[in-house]
CSV table of C-alpha atoms in Angstrom, one decimal:
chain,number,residue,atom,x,y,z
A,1,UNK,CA,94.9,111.4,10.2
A,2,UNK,CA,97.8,112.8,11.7
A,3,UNK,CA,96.0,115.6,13.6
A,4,UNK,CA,93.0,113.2,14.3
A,5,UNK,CA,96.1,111.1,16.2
A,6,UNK,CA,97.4,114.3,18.0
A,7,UNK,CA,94.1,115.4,19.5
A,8,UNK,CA,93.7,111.9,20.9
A,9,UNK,CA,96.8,111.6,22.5
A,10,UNK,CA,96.4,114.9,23.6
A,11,UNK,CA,93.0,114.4,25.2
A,12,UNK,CA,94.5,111.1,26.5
A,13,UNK,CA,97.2,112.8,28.1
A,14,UNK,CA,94.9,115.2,29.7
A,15,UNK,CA,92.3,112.7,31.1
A,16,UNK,CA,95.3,110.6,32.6
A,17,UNK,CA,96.9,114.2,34.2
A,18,UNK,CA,93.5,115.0,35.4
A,19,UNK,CA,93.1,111.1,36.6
A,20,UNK,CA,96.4,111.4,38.6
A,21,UNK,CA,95.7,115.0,40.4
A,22,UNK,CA,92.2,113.5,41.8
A,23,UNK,CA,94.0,110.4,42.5
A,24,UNK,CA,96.5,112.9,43.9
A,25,UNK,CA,94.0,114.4,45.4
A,26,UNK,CA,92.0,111.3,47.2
A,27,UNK,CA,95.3,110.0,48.6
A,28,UNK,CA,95.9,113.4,50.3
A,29,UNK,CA,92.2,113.3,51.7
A,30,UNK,CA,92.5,110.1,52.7
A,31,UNK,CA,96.1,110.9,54.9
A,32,UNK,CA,94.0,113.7,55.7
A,33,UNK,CA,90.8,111.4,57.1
A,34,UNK,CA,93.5,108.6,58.6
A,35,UNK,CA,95.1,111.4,60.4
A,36,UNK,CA,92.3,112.8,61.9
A,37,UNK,CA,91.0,109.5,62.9
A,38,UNK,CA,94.3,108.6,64.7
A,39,UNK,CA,94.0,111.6,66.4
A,40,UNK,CA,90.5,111.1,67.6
A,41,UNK,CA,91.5,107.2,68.1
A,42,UNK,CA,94.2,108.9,70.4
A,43,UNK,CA,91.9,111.2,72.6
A,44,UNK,CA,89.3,108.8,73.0
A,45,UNK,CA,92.0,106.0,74.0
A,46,UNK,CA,93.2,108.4,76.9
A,47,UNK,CA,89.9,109.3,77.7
A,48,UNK,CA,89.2,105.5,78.2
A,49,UNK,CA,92.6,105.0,79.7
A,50,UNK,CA,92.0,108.5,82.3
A,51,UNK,CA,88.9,106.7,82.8
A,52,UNK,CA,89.7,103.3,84.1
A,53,UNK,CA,93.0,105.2,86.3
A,54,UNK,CA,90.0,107.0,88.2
A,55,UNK,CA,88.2,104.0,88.9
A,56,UNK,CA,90.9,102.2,89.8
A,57,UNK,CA,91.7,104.7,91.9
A,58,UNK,CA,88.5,105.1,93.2
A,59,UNK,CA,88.1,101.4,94.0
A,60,UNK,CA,91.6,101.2,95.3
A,61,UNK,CA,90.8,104.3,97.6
A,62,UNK,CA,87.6,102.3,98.7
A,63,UNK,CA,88.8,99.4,99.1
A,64,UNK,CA,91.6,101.0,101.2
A,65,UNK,CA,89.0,102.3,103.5
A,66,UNK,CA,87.5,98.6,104.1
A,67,UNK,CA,90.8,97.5,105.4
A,68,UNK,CA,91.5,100.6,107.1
A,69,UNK,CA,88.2,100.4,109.0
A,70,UNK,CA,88.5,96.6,109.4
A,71,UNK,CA,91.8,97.1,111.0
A,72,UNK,CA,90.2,100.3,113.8
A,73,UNK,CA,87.3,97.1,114.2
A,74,UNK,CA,89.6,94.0,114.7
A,75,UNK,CA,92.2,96.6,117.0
A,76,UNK,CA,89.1,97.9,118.9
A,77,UNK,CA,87.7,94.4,119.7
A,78,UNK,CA,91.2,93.2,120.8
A,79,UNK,CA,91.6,95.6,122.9
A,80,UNK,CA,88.1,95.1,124.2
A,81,UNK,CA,89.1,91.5,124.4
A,82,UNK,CA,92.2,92.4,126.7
A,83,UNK,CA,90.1,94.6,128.8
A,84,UNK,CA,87.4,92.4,129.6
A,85,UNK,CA,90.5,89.9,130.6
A,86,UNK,CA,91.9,92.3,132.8
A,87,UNK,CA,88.6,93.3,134.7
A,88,UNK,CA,87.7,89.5,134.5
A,89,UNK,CA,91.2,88.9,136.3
A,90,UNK,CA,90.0,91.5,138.7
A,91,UNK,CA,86.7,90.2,140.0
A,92,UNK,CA,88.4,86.3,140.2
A,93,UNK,CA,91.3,88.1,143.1
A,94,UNK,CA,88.5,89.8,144.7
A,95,UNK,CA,86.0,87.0,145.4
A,96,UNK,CA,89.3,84.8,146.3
A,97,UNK,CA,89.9,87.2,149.1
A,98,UNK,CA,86.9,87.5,150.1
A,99,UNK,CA,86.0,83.7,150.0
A,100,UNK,CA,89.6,83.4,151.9
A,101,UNK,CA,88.5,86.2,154.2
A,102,UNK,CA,92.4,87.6,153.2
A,103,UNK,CA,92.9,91.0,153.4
A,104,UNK,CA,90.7,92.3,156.0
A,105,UNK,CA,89.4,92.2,159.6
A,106,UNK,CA,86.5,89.6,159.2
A,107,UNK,CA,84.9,89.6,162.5
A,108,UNK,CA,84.6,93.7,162.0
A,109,UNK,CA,83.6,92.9,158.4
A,110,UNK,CA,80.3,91.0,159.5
A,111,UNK,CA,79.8,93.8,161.9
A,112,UNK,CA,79.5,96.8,159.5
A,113,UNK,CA,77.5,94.2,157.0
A,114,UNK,CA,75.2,93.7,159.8
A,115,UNK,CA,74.8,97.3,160.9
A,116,UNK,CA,74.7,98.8,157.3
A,117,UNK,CA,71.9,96.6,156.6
A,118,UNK,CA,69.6,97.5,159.4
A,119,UNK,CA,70.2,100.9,159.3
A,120,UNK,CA,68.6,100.6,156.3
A,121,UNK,CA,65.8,99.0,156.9
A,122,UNK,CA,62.5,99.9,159.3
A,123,UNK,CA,61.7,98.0,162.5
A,124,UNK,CA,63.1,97.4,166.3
A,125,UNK,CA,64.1,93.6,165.7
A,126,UNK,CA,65.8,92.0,163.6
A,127,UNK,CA,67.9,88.6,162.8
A,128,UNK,CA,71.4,88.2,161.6
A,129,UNK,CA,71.8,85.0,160.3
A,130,UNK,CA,75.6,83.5,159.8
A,131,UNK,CA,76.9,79.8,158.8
A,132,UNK,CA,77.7,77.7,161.3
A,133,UNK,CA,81.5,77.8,161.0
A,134,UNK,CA,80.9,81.9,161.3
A,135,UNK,CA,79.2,81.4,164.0
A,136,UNK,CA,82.0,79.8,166.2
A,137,UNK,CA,84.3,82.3,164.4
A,138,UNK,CA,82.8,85.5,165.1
A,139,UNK,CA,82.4,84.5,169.0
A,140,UNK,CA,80.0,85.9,171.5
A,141,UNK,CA,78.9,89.8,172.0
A,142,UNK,CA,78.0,90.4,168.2
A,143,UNK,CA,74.4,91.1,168.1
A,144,UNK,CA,75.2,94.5,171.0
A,145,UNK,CA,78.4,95.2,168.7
A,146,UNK,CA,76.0,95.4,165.8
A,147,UNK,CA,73.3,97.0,167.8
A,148,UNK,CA,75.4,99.8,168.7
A,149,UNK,CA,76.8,100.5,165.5
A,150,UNK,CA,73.3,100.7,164.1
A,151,UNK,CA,72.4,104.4,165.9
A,152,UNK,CA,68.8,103.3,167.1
A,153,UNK,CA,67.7,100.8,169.7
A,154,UNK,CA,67.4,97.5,167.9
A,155,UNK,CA,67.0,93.9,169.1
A,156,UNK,CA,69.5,91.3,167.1
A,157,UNK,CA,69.7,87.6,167.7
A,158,UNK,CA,72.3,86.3,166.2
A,159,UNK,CA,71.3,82.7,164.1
A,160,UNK,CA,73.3,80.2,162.3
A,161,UNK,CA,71.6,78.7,159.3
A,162,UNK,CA,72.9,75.9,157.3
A,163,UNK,CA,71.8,78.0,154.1
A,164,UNK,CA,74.0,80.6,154.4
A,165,UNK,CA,77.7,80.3,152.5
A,166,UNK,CA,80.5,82.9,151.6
A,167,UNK,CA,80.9,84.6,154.5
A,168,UNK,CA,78.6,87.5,155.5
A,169,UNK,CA,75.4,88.1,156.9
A,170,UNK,CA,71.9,87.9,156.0
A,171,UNK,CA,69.7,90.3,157.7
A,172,UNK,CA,66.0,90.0,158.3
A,173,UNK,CA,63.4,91.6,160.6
A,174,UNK,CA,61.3,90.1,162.8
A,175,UNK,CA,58.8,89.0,160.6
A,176,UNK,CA,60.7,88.2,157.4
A,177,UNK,CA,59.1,90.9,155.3
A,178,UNK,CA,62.2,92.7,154.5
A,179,UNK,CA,65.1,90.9,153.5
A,180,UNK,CA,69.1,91.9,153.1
A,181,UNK,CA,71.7,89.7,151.3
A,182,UNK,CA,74.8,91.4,152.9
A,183,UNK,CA,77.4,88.0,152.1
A,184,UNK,CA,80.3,88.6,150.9
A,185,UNK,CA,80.0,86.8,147.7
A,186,UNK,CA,76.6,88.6,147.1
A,187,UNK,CA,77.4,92.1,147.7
A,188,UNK,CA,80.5,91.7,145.4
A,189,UNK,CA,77.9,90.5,142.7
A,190,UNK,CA,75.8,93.2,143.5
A,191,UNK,CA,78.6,96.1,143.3
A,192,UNK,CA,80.1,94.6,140.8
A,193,UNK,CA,78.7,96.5,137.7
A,194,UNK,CA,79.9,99.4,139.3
A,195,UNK,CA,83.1,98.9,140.6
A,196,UNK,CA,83.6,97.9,137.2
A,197,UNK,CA,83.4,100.9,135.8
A,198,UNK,CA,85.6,102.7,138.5
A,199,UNK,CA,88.4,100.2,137.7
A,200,UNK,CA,87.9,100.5,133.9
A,201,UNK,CA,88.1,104.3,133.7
A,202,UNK,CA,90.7,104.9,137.1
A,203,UNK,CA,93.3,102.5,135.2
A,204,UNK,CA,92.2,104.7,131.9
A,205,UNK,CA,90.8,101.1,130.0
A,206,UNK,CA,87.6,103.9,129.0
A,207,UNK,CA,87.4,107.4,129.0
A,208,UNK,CA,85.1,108.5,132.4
A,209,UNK,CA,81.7,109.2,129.7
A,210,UNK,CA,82.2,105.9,127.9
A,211,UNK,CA,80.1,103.4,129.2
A,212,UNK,CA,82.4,100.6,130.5
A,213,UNK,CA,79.7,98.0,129.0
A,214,UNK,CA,81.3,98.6,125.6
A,215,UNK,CA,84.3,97.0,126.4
A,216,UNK,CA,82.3,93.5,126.5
């Protein structure tokens, strides 16, 4: 009975040491697995975090550029604002002299209207018509003044027309088949556009290719 009682505690003792070495043994794999995991956990966390820094760096950078690019749009429109006000500023002084006739010689203003706008055109005879007020104004002997600034012999009869405002002359020929608006106010509409353009790139508003049009 005695050695029956020996073998079992012995095989009891061995079943409990072989119990605690695989219990030793899944504790170790298990530190073994958690570590692992942690360490996988770990790169994929900074993975994800690495991810998410580039996109919000990305959308940072974009979102940069919007501004940046909104600020170039709002500065360039302000500044095409101020120079639109400037040229705008421009064109009001010039028709106020010329409505005021300040500035210049007005009787030989009307003159070199009158002969510029024949000398353009075909035909021996030809009207110059004025406003009344002009016409007391301008005074006698200006249809041969005009006449001989033209450089061809023309006939000019001088006509005040109740129409005609602004300063300046309106020249027609004989029959009324050609026409030329040479008043003040209309010839400062007409070279407008271009004068324009001379201002805007002589007081540098434009570089000299840049279309001045894309200050409006």
């Amino acid at each position: 009975m005695t050695t029956n009682q020996n073998s079992t505690d012995k095989l009891r003792e061995e079943i409990l040491a072989d119990a605690r070495k695989e219990g030793e043994e899944i504790v170790i794999r298990a530190r073994q697995d958690a570590e692992i995991f942690l360490t996988r956990a770990a790169a994929e966390a900074e993975q994800v975090r690495q991810e998410l820094l580039d996109q919000a760096r990305t959308e940072a950078a974009r979102r940069s550029e919007l501004i940046l690019a909104t600020v170039s749009v709002e500065t360039g429109r302000l500044r095409a604002a101020r120079v639109e006000a400037l040229l705008e500023s421009v064109y009001n002084e010039a028709y106020r002299l010329l409505l005021a006739s300040e500035g210049f010689e007005y009787r030989e203003t009307v003159i070199a209207l009158a002969s510029h706008a024949i000398s353009q055109m075909a035909g021996a005879a030809f009207v110059a018509k004025v406003s009344e007020e002009d016409r007391t104004i301008l005074g006698d002997g200006l249809a041969d003044e005009i006449a001989h600034r033209v450089g061809r012999p023309v006939s000019i009869t001088i006509l005040q027309a109740p129409g005609i405002t602004g300063g300046g002359v309106v020249v027609e020929d004989a029959e009324a088949r050609q026409v030329w608006d040479n008043r003040l106010l209309k010839r400062l509409e007409r070279l407008w556009p271009e004068l324009r353009r001379q201002i805007a790139v002589e007081a540098s508003f434009v570089p000299a290719h840049i279309n001045v049009d894309v200050v409006k």
